[in-house]
PDB file of C-alpha atoms and ligand atoms in Angstrom:
ATOM      1  CA  UNK A1423     122.903  10.475  60.080  1.00 43.00           C
ATOM      2  CA  UNK A1424     119.208  11.022  59.857  1.00 70.00           C
ATOM      3  CA  UNK A1425     119.204  11.466  56.056  1.00 77.00           C
ATOM      4  CA  UNK A1426     119.913   7.995  53.706  1.00 78.00           C
ATOM      5  CA  UNK A1427     120.960   7.344  50.596  1.00 75.00           C
ATOM      6  CA  UNK A1428     120.576   4.030  50.139  1.00 79.00           C
ATOM      7  CA  UNK A1429     118.397   3.714  47.582  1.00 77.00           C
ATOM      8  CA  UNK A1430     116.577   0.503  48.481  1.00 89.00           C
ATOM      9  CA  UNK A1431     114.185   1.964  50.692  1.00 93.00           C
ATOM     10  CA  UNK A1432     112.615   3.818  47.796  1.00 96.00           C
ATOM     11  CA  UNK A1433     112.473   0.273  46.335  1.00 94.00           C
ATOM     12  CA  UNK A1434     110.242  -0.461  49.008  1.00 94.00           C
ATOM     13  CA  UNK A1435     107.889   1.700  47.880  1.00 96.00           C
ATOM     14  CA  UNK A1436     107.077  -0.373  44.440  1.00 94.00           C
ATOM     15  CA  UNK A1437     105.117  -2.760  45.794  1.00 84.00           C
ATOM     16  CA  UNK A1438     102.981  -0.902  47.989  1.00 95.00           C
ATOM     17  CA  UNK A1439      98.966  -1.901  46.512  1.00 97.00           C
ATOM     18  CA  UNK A1440      96.959   0.416  49.143  1.00 98.00           C
ATOM     19  CA  UNK A1441      98.338   3.851  48.907  1.00 98.00           C
ATOM     20  CA  UNK A1442      96.586   6.821  50.443  1.00 98.00           C
ATOM     21  CA  UNK A1443      96.925  10.446  48.696  1.00 98.00           C
ATOM     22  CA  UNK A1444      96.561  13.564  50.232  1.00 98.00           C
ATOM     23  CA  UNK A1445      96.319  17.209  48.007  1.00 97.00           C
ATOM     24  CA  UNK A1446      96.105  20.756  49.677  1.00 95.00           C
ATOM     25  CA  UNK A1447      94.511  23.554  48.939  1.00 94.00           C
ATOM     26  CA  UNK A1448      97.501  25.381  47.747  1.00 92.00           C
ATOM     27  CA  UNK A1449      97.044  22.229  44.788  1.00 94.00           C
ATOM     28  CA  UNK A1450      94.124  22.721  43.729  1.00 96.00           C
ATOM     29  CA  UNK A1451      93.294  25.927  43.630  1.00 96.00           C
ATOM     30  CA  UNK A1452      95.219  29.287  41.979  1.00 96.00           C
ATOM     31  CA  UNK A1453      97.270  31.225  44.447  1.00 93.00           C
ATOM     32  CA  UNK A1454      93.879  34.126  42.881  1.00 95.00           C
ATOM     33  CA  UNK A1455      91.327  31.616  44.411  1.00 95.00           C
ATOM     34  CA  UNK A1456      90.156  29.965  41.675  1.00 96.00           C
ATOM     35  CA  UNK A1457      89.864  26.087  40.798  1.00 96.00           C
ATOM     36  CA  UNK A1458      93.088  24.514  38.989  1.00 97.00           C
ATOM     37  CA  UNK A1459      90.662  22.624  36.873  1.00 97.00           C
ATOM     38  CA  UNK A1460      93.920  21.633  34.884  1.00 97.00           C
ATOM     39  CA  UNK A1461      95.740  19.665  38.066  1.00 98.00           C
ATOM     40  CA  UNK A1462      92.226  18.810  39.635  1.00 98.00           C
ATOM     41  CA  UNK A1463      92.070  16.727  35.319  1.00 98.00           C
ATOM     42  CA  UNK A1464      95.869  15.411  35.829  1.00 98.00           C
ATOM     43  CA  UNK A1465      95.173  13.943  39.529  1.00 98.00           C
ATOM     44  CA  UNK A1466      92.459  12.154  38.353  1.00 98.00           C
ATOM     45  CA  UNK A1467      93.735  10.662  35.153  1.00 98.00           C
ATOM     46  CA  UNK A1468      96.285   9.268  37.343  1.00 98.00           C
ATOM     47  CA  UNK A1469      94.396   8.647  40.309  1.00 98.00           C
ATOM     48  CA  UNK A1470      92.006   6.308  37.714  1.00 98.00           C
ATOM     49  CA  UNK A1471      95.326   4.653  36.155  1.00 98.00           C
ATOM     50  CA  UNK A1472      96.232   3.816  38.928  1.00 98.00           C
ATOM     51  CA  UNK A1473      93.041   1.747  40.138  1.00 98.00           C
ATOM     52  CA  UNK A1474      93.806   0.356  36.167  1.00 97.00           C
ATOM     53  CA  UNK A1475      96.780  -0.888  37.461  1.00 97.00           C
ATOM     54  CA  UNK A1476      95.227  -2.967  40.063  1.00 97.00           C
ATOM     55  CA  UNK A1477      95.908  -0.631  42.898  1.00 97.00           C
ATOM     56  CA  UNK A1478      93.723   0.822  45.926  1.00 98.00           C
ATOM     57  CA  UNK A1479      93.264   4.396  45.285  1.00 98.00           C
ATOM     58  CA  UNK A1480      91.811   6.758  48.832  1.00 98.00           C
ATOM     59  CA  UNK A1481      92.087  10.957  48.270  1.00 98.00           C
ATOM     60  CA  UNK A1482      92.271  12.936  50.770  1.00 98.00           C
ATOM     61  CA  UNK A1483      91.334  16.843  49.713  1.00 98.00           C
ATOM     62  CA  UNK A1484      91.159  19.511  51.077  1.00 96.00           C
ATOM     63  CA  UNK A1485      89.688  22.629  49.145  1.00 96.00           C
ATOM     64  CA  UNK A1486      86.331  22.634  50.868  1.00 96.00           C
ATOM     65  CA  UNK A1487      86.567  25.943  52.545  1.00 95.00           C
ATOM     66  CA  UNK A1488      88.579  27.356  49.417  1.00 95.00           C
ATOM     67  CA  UNK A1489      86.733  26.676  47.028  1.00 97.00           C
ATOM     68  CA  UNK A1490      83.071  27.732  48.921  1.00 97.00           C
ATOM     69  CA  UNK A1491      84.905  30.904  49.344  1.00 96.00           C
ATOM     70  CA  UNK A1492      85.491  31.168  45.151  1.00 97.00           C
ATOM     71  CA  UNK A1493      82.104  30.081  44.768  1.00 97.00           C
ATOM     72  CA  UNK A1494      80.569  31.366  47.147  1.00 97.00           C
ATOM     73  CA  UNK A1495      82.865  35.240  45.706  1.00 97.00           C
ATOM     74  CA  UNK A1496      83.526  36.125  49.263  1.00 96.00           C
ATOM     75  CA  UNK A1497      87.329  36.981  48.646  1.00 94.00           C
ATOM     76  CA  UNK A1498      88.834  35.791  51.467  1.00 93.00           C
ATOM     77  CA  UNK A1499      88.153  32.835  54.399  1.00 93.00           C
ATOM     78  CA  UNK A1500      85.377  34.888  56.263  1.00 94.00           C
ATOM     79  CA  UNK A1501      86.891  35.017  60.139  1.00 93.00           C
ATOM     80  CA  UNK A1502      83.670  33.266  62.217  1.00 93.00           C
ATOM     81  CA  UNK A1503      83.579  29.903  62.047  1.00 92.00           C
ATOM     82  CA  UNK A1504      79.463  29.686  60.363  1.00 93.00           C
ATOM     83  CA  UNK A1505      81.043  31.127  57.970  1.00 95.00           C
ATOM     84  CA  UNK A1506      83.549  28.800  57.302  1.00 94.00           C
ATOM     85  CA  UNK A1507      81.547  25.931  57.918  1.00 95.00           C
ATOM     86  CA  UNK A1508      78.853  27.662  55.674  1.00 96.00           C
ATOM     87  CA  UNK A1509      81.251  27.877  52.720  1.00 96.00           C
ATOM     88  CA  UNK A1510      83.025  24.130  53.370  1.00 96.00           C
ATOM     89  CA  UNK A1511      79.476  23.296  53.194  1.00 97.00           C
ATOM     90  CA  UNK A1512      79.338  24.965  49.730  1.00 98.00           C
ATOM     91  CA  UNK A1513      83.334  24.267  47.994  1.00 97.00           C
ATOM     92  CA  UNK A1514      82.550  20.650  49.490  1.00 98.00           C
ATOM     93  CA  UNK A1515      79.763  20.281  47.437  1.00 98.00           C
ATOM     94  CA  UNK A1516      81.605  21.554  44.108  1.00 98.00           C
ATOM     95  CA  UNK A1517      84.432  19.895  44.610  1.00 98.00           C
ATOM     96  CA  UNK A1518      82.939  16.716  44.570  1.00 98.00           C
ATOM     97  CA  UNK A1519      81.236  17.561  42.353  1.00 98.00           C
ATOM     98  CA  UNK A1520      84.722  18.201  39.964  1.00 98.00           C
ATOM     99  CA  UNK A1521      86.273  14.285  41.290  1.00 98.00           C
ATOM    100  CA  UNK A1522      83.186  12.978  40.531  1.00 98.00           C
ATOM    101  CA  UNK A1523      82.681  14.294  36.303  1.00 98.00           C
ATOM    102  CA  UNK A1524      86.904  13.426  36.021  1.00 98.00           C
ATOM    103  CA  UNK A1525      87.147  10.697  37.053  1.00 98.00           C
ATOM    104  CA  UNK A1526      83.209   9.434  35.711  1.00 98.00           C
ATOM    105  CA  UNK A1527      85.631  10.577  32.104  1.00 98.00           C
ATOM    106  CA  UNK A1528      88.128   7.817  32.754  1.00 97.00           C
ATOM    107  CA  UNK A1529      84.949   5.262  33.402  1.00 97.00           C
ATOM    108  CA  UNK A1530      85.149   5.351  37.662  1.00 98.00           C
ATOM    109  CA  UNK A1531      83.408   6.176  40.611  1.00 98.00           C
ATOM    110  CA  UNK A1532      84.236   8.217  44.003  1.00 98.00           C
ATOM    111  CA  UNK A1533      82.603   7.997  46.964  1.00 98.00           C
ATOM    112  CA  UNK A1534      82.669  10.808  49.545  1.00 98.00           C
ATOM    113  CA  UNK A1535      83.700   9.895  52.889  1.00 98.00           C
ATOM    114  CA  UNK A1536      83.842  13.444  55.448  1.00 97.00           C
ATOM    115  CA  UNK A1537      85.240  12.692  59.351  1.00 97.00           C
ATOM    116  CA  UNK A1538      85.264  14.338  62.338  1.00 96.00           C
ATOM    117  CA  UNK A1539      87.759  12.749  65.471  1.00 95.00           C
ATOM    118  CA  UNK A1540      85.102  11.589  68.075  1.00 94.00           C
ATOM    119  CA  UNK A1541      83.941   8.665  64.458  1.00 95.00           C
ATOM    120  CA  UNK A1542      87.522   7.042  64.744  1.00 96.00           C
ATOM    121  CA  UNK A1543      88.258   7.771  68.911  1.00 95.00           C
ATOM    122  CA  UNK A1544      84.549   5.429  69.254  1.00 96.00           C
ATOM    123  CA  UNK A1545      85.280   1.843  68.489  1.00 96.00           C
ATOM    124  CA  UNK A1546      82.182   1.011  66.982  1.00 96.00           C
ATOM    125  CA  UNK A1547      81.698   3.858  64.520  1.00 97.00           C
ATOM    126  CA  UNK A1548      86.025   3.496  64.188  1.00 97.00           C
ATOM    127  CA  UNK A1549      85.322  -0.070  62.596  1.00 98.00           C
ATOM    128  CA  UNK A1550      81.785   1.294  60.328  1.00 97.00           C
ATOM    129  CA  UNK A1551      84.761   3.147  59.004  1.00 98.00           C
ATOM    130  CA  UNK A1552      86.985   0.671  58.028  1.00 98.00           C
ATOM    131  CA  UNK A1553      83.925  -1.765  56.870  1.00 98.00           C
ATOM    132  CA  UNK A1554      82.781   1.182  54.352  1.00 98.00           C
ATOM    133  CA  UNK A1555      85.798   1.746  52.966  1.00 98.00           C
ATOM    134  CA  UNK A1556      87.149  -1.533  52.755  1.00 98.00           C
ATOM    135  CA  UNK A1557      83.578  -2.525  50.947  1.00 98.00           C
ATOM    136  CA  UNK A1558      84.563   0.701  48.627  1.00 98.00           C
ATOM    137  CA  UNK A1559      88.056  -0.656  47.417  1.00 97.00           C
ATOM    138  CA  UNK A1560      86.989  -3.669  46.981  1.00 97.00           C
ATOM    139  CA  UNK A1561      83.749  -2.142  44.454  1.00 96.00           C
ATOM    140  CA  UNK A1562      86.812  -0.296  42.922  1.00 96.00           C
ATOM    141  CA  UNK A1563      85.220   2.600  43.973  1.00 98.00           C
ATOM    142  CA  UNK A1564      88.030   5.404  44.904  1.00 98.00           C
ATOM    143  CA  UNK A1565      86.628   7.028  48.567  1.00 98.00           C
ATOM    144  CA  UNK A1566      87.158  10.909  48.932  1.00 98.00           C
ATOM    145  CA  UNK A1567      88.381  12.014  52.086  1.00 98.00           C
ATOM    146  CA  UNK A1568      87.718  15.553  53.731  1.00 97.00           C
ATOM    147  CA  UNK A1569      86.929  16.148  57.095  1.00 96.00           C
ATOM    148  CA  UNK A1570      83.227  16.524  58.005  1.00 96.00           C
ATOM    149  CA  UNK A1571      84.518  20.882  58.400  1.00 93.00           C
ATOM    150  CA  UNK A1572      80.591  21.640  58.298  1.00 92.00           C
ATOM    151  CA  UNK A1573      79.634  20.484  62.192  1.00 91.00           C
ATOM    152  CA  UNK A1574      83.044  19.991  63.162  1.00 84.00           C
ATOM    153  CA  UNK A1575      83.939  22.445  66.328  1.00 83.00           C
ATOM    154  CA  UNK A1576      86.984  22.246  68.277  1.00 80.00           C
ATOM    155  CA  UNK A1577      86.165  18.790  70.231  1.00 78.00           C
ATOM    156  CA  UNK A1578      85.649  16.823  67.075  1.00 78.00           C
ATOM    157  CA  UNK A1579      88.789  18.839  64.905  1.00 88.00           C
ATOM    158  CA  UNK A1580      91.218  16.725  63.755  1.00 90.00           C
ATOM    159  CA  UNK A1581      92.993  20.099  62.718  1.00 86.00           C
ATOM    160  CA  UNK A1582      94.333  19.775  58.935  1.00 92.00           C
ATOM    161  CA  UNK A1583      94.219  17.308  56.470  1.00 95.00           C
ATOM    162  CA  UNK A1584      97.837  16.153  56.549  1.00 96.00           C
ATOM    163  CA  UNK A1585      97.001  14.489  60.595  1.00 96.00           C
ATOM    164  CA  UNK A1586      93.793  13.076  58.346  1.00 97.00           C
ATOM    165  CA  UNK A1587      95.711  11.150  55.388  1.00 98.00           C
ATOM    166  CA  UNK A1588      97.641   9.506  58.695  1.00 98.00           C
ATOM    167  CA  UNK A1589      94.402   8.154  60.455  1.00 98.00           C
ATOM    168  CA  UNK A1590      92.718   6.800  57.286  1.00 98.00           C
ATOM    169  CA  UNK A1591      96.123   5.360  55.923  1.00 98.00           C
ATOM    170  CA  UNK A1592      96.070   3.928  59.285  1.00 98.00           C
ATOM    171  CA  UNK A1593      92.268   3.545  59.355  1.00 98.00           C
ATOM    172  CA  UNK A1594      93.330   1.361  55.977  1.00 98.00           C
ATOM    173  CA  UNK A1595      96.249   0.003  56.875  1.00 97.00           C
ATOM    174  CA  UNK A1596      97.618   1.521  53.614  1.00 98.00           C
ATOM    175  CA  UNK A1597     101.122   0.583  52.258  1.00 97.00           C
ATOM    176  CA  UNK A1598     102.266   3.932  51.598  1.00 98.00           C
ATOM    177  CA  UNK A1599     101.122   7.766  51.882  1.00 98.00           C
ATOM    178  CA  UNK A1600     101.732  10.418  49.000  1.00 98.00           C
ATOM    179  CA  UNK A1601     101.058  13.552  50.396  1.00 98.00           C
ATOM    180  CA  UNK A1602     101.215  16.569  47.957  1.00 97.00           C
ATOM    181  CA  UNK A1603     102.116  20.076  48.495  1.00 95.00           C
ATOM    182  CA  UNK A1604     103.707  23.089  46.973  1.00 91.00           C
ATOM    183  CA  UNK A1605     107.096  22.746  47.164  1.00 92.00           C
ATOM    184  CA  UNK A1606     109.611  19.375  46.414  1.00 95.00           C
ATOM    185  CA  UNK A1607     109.414  18.111  50.094  1.00 95.00           C
ATOM    186  CA  UNK A1608     110.866  18.630  53.738  1.00 94.00           C
ATOM    187  CA  UNK A1609     114.743  20.736  53.506  1.00 92.00           C
ATOM    188  CA  UNK A1610     117.098  21.069  56.607  1.00 88.00           C
ATOM    189  CA  UNK A1611     116.091  24.921  56.600  1.00 86.00           C
ATOM    190  CA  UNK A1612     112.769  26.821  54.929  1.00 86.00           C
ATOM    191  CA  UNK A1613     113.898  27.168  50.678  1.00 88.00           C
ATOM    192  CA  UNK A1614     112.479  29.901  50.925  1.00 85.00           C
ATOM    193  CA  UNK A1615     114.373  32.131  52.538  1.00 87.00           C
ATOM    194  CA  UNK A1616     117.111  29.463  52.882  1.00 88.00           C
ATOM    195  CA  UNK A1617     119.636  29.130  49.697  1.00 91.00           C
ATOM    196  CA  UNK A1618     121.654  26.312  51.349  1.00 92.00           C
ATOM    197  CA  UNK A1619     118.274  23.920  52.027  1.00 91.00           C
ATOM    198  CA  UNK A1620     119.220  21.354  51.472  1.00 92.00           C
ATOM    199  CA  UNK A1621     116.486  18.528  50.482  1.00 94.00           C
ATOM    200  CA  UNK A1622     116.180  15.195  52.948  1.00 93.00           C
ATOM    201  CA  UNK A1623     115.476  12.194  50.391  1.00 94.00           C
ATOM    202  CA  UNK A1624     114.681   9.171  52.183  1.00 95.00           C
ATOM    203  CA  UNK A1625     114.634   9.542  56.500  1.00 93.00           C
ATOM    204  CA  UNK A1626     114.940   6.514  58.183  1.00 91.00           C
ATOM    205  CA  UNK A1627     114.133   7.268  61.889  1.00 80.00           C
ATOM    206  CA  UNK A1628     113.052  10.736  62.456  1.00 75.00           C
ATOM    207  CA  UNK A1629     113.933  12.331  65.629  1.00 71.00           C
ATOM    208  CA  UNK A1630     111.550  14.866  67.752  1.00 66.00           C
ATOM    209  CA  UNK A1631     113.975  17.257  67.324  1.00 64.00           C
ATOM    210  CA  UNK A1632     113.811  17.417  63.627  1.00 71.00           C
ATOM    211  CA  UNK A1633     110.485  17.722  63.378  1.00 70.00           C
ATOM    212  CA  UNK A1634     110.527  20.767  65.626  1.00 67.00           C
ATOM    213  CA  UNK A1635     112.352  22.058  62.676  1.00 66.00           C
ATOM    214  CA  UNK A1636     110.601  21.483  60.382  1.00 70.00           C
ATOM    215  CA  UNK A1637     108.160  24.113  62.127  1.00 62.00           C
ATOM    216  CA  UNK A1638     111.276  25.919  63.501  1.00 51.00           C
ATOM    217  CA  UNK A1639     112.048  26.876  60.644  1.00 42.00           C
ATOM    218  CA  UNK A1640     109.283  28.467  59.502  1.00 40.00           C
ATOM    219  CA  UNK A1641     108.241  25.908  56.529  1.00 38.00           C
ATOM    220  CA  UNK A1642     104.983  25.814  58.163  1.00 37.00           C
ATOM    221  CA  UNK A1643     104.195  29.364  57.047  1.00 30.00           C
ATOM    222  CA  UNK A1644     103.019  29.223  53.345  1.00 34.00           C
ATOM    223  CA  UNK A1645     104.939  26.786  51.961  1.00 37.00           C
ATOM    224  CA  UNK A1646     102.543  24.165  53.099  1.00 46.00           C
ATOM    225  CA  UNK A1647     102.285  23.348  56.073  1.00 82.00           C
ATOM    226  CA  UNK A1648     105.634  21.242  56.450  1.00 90.00           C
ATOM    227  CA  UNK A1649     105.536  20.769  60.248  1.00 90.00           C
ATOM    228  CA  UNK A1650     101.719  19.117  60.035  1.00 93.00           C
ATOM    229  CA  UNK A1651     103.354  17.127  57.270  1.00 95.00           C
ATOM    230  CA  UNK A1652     105.807  15.245  58.668  1.00 94.00           C
ATOM    231  CA  UNK A1653     103.945  14.786  61.408  1.00 93.00           C
ATOM    232  CA  UNK A1654     101.916  12.637  59.858  1.00 95.00           C
ATOM    233  CA  UNK A1655     104.682  11.038  58.492  1.00 96.00           C
ATOM    234  CA  UNK A1656     106.533  10.573  61.966  1.00 94.00           C
ATOM    235  CA  UNK A1657     103.280   8.391  63.016  1.00 95.00           C
ATOM    236  CA  UNK A1658     102.282   6.774  59.750  1.00 97.00           C
ATOM    237  CA  UNK A1659     106.238   5.583  59.907  1.00 95.00           C
ATOM    238  CA  UNK A1660     105.680   4.310  63.355  1.00 95.00           C
ATOM    239  CA  UNK A1661     102.782   2.613  62.245  1.00 96.00           C
ATOM    240  CA  UNK A1662     105.100   0.841  59.981  1.00 96.00           C
ATOM    241  CA  UNK A1663     103.555   2.844  56.666  1.00 97.00           C
ATOM    242  CA  UNK A1664     106.071   3.469  53.968  1.00 97.00           C
ATOM    243  CA  UNK A1665     105.461   8.017  53.214  1.00 98.00           C
ATOM    244  CA  UNK A1666     106.425  10.582  50.912  1.00 98.00           C
ATOM    245  CA  UNK A1667     106.133  14.729  50.863  1.00 97.00           C
ATOM    246  CA  UNK A1668     106.422  15.669  47.311  1.00 97.00           C
ATOM    247  CA  UNK A1669     105.370  18.534  45.125  1.00 96.00           C
ATOM    248  CA  UNK A1670     101.800  18.228  43.453  1.00 96.00           C
ATOM    249  CA  UNK A1671     102.098  20.504  41.089  1.00 96.00           C
ATOM    250  CA  UNK A1672     102.129  17.551  38.703  1.00 97.00           C
ATOM    251  CA  UNK A1673     100.131  15.078  39.509  1.00 98.00           C
ATOM    252  CA  UNK A1674     102.131  12.183  37.804  1.00 98.00           C
ATOM    253  CA  UNK A1675     105.167  12.528  40.621  1.00 98.00           C
ATOM    254  CA  UNK A1676     102.760   9.638  41.841  1.00 98.00           C
ATOM    255  CA  UNK A1677     103.814   7.597  39.136  1.00 98.00           C
ATOM    256  CA  UNK A1678     108.213   7.633  40.082  1.00 98.00           C
ATOM    257  CA  UNK A1679     107.341   7.230  43.351  1.00 98.00           C
ATOM    258  CA  UNK A1680     105.383   3.899  42.819  1.00 97.00           C
ATOM    259  CA  UNK A1681     108.446   3.394  40.297  1.00 97.00           C
ATOM    260  CA  UNK A1682     110.906   3.966  43.158  1.00 96.00           C
ATOM    261  CA  UNK A1683     112.536   6.650  41.942  1.00 96.00           C
ATOM    262  CA  UNK A1684     114.362   8.741  44.304  1.00 95.00           C
ATOM    263  CA  UNK A1685     111.717  12.526  44.630  1.00 97.00           C
ATOM    264  CA  UNK A1686     110.454  14.078  47.505  1.00 97.00           C
ATOM    265  CA  UNK A1687     110.929  12.605  50.226  1.00 96.00           C
ATOM    266  CA  UNK A1688     110.389   9.877  51.793  1.00 97.00           C
ATOM    267  CA  UNK A1689     109.681   9.009  55.982  1.00 96.00           C
ATOM    268  CA  UNK A1690     110.835   4.727  55.957  1.00 95.00           C
ATOM    269  CA  UNK A1691     108.365   3.451  57.905  1.00 94.00           C
ATOM    270  CA  UNK A1692     109.307   0.916  60.541  1.00 92.00           C
ATOM    271  CA  UNK A1693     110.050  -2.465  60.243  1.00 84.00           C
TER     272      UNK A1693
HETATM  273  N1  LIG B1360      89.125  20.636  55.711  1.00 92.50           N
HETATM  274  C1  LIG B1360      89.666  21.457  55.226  1.00 92.50           C
HETATM  275  C2  LIG B1360      88.787  22.213  53.733  1.00 92.50           C
HETATM  276  O1  LIG B1360      88.619  21.203  52.624  1.00 92.50           O
HETATM  277  C3  LIG B1360      91.176  21.786  54.759  1.00 92.50           C
HETATM  278  C4  LIG B1360      91.987  21.264  55.868  1.00 92.50           C
HETATM  279  C5  LIG B1360      93.718  21.382  55.911  1.00 92.50           C
HETATM  280  O2  LIG B1360      93.960  21.653  54.828  1.00 92.50           O
HETATM  281  O3  LIG B1360      94.282  20.868  56.551  1.00 92.50           O
HETATM  282  O4  LIG B1360      89.227  23.462  53.253  1.00 92.50           O
END
């Protein structure tokens, strides 16, 4: 049995000190493409509060391209690479400006870290990145990470921010990875097309078969890209990191997750 009802598994999230939170574009923008300030404000407040509790927080935030498209009034994502990269350059700047202002309201500092795959593949630059993360965390600064979309080409691309969030969680040796999306977690079928879809609660041993089902169910089309999320959580579990996929509609759900409550889908880190 893959899904476990053993709620003591959730207890393991309670001691999480170093937490990586990932939020996607669909949670940061409204359906009409405009920025969801309410959501970003709430997320910022929760993350600042976690730092106040003595936890160490790293945010992986998408949104650069989406916010750039909105700011430049392009109407839709450009269908050519340099257009998307230009939109990302504009959007990333605005995104950080918004985070920076919200965090400042609660007396906290943020830092921007833009990564490409080659940086974490080269031992020397990888070590520098890790040192920078640790230094920022020591200073109680919240690093906000995104892929460096403006320069990344296929060879140096992570591809998606779910995978990037796993990379970041493993670089900083996180206790927990929380992936916030627009559905309640990982279901056995795509809940938007199957009324009888059942939410998994605690996944102890994720087989590749299940992981493939996340894509096969079609849930990677418009409902938050479940395949890439489940893949990131499986990689995290292999490294011993507990992760949770949960609905980011109300960012306060992070409190419930680290209180060990039964929300979202937990992927239990191997011990
Ligand atoms: N890096 C992209 C952005 O900020 C998002 C990639 C993703 O959502 O996976 O727009």
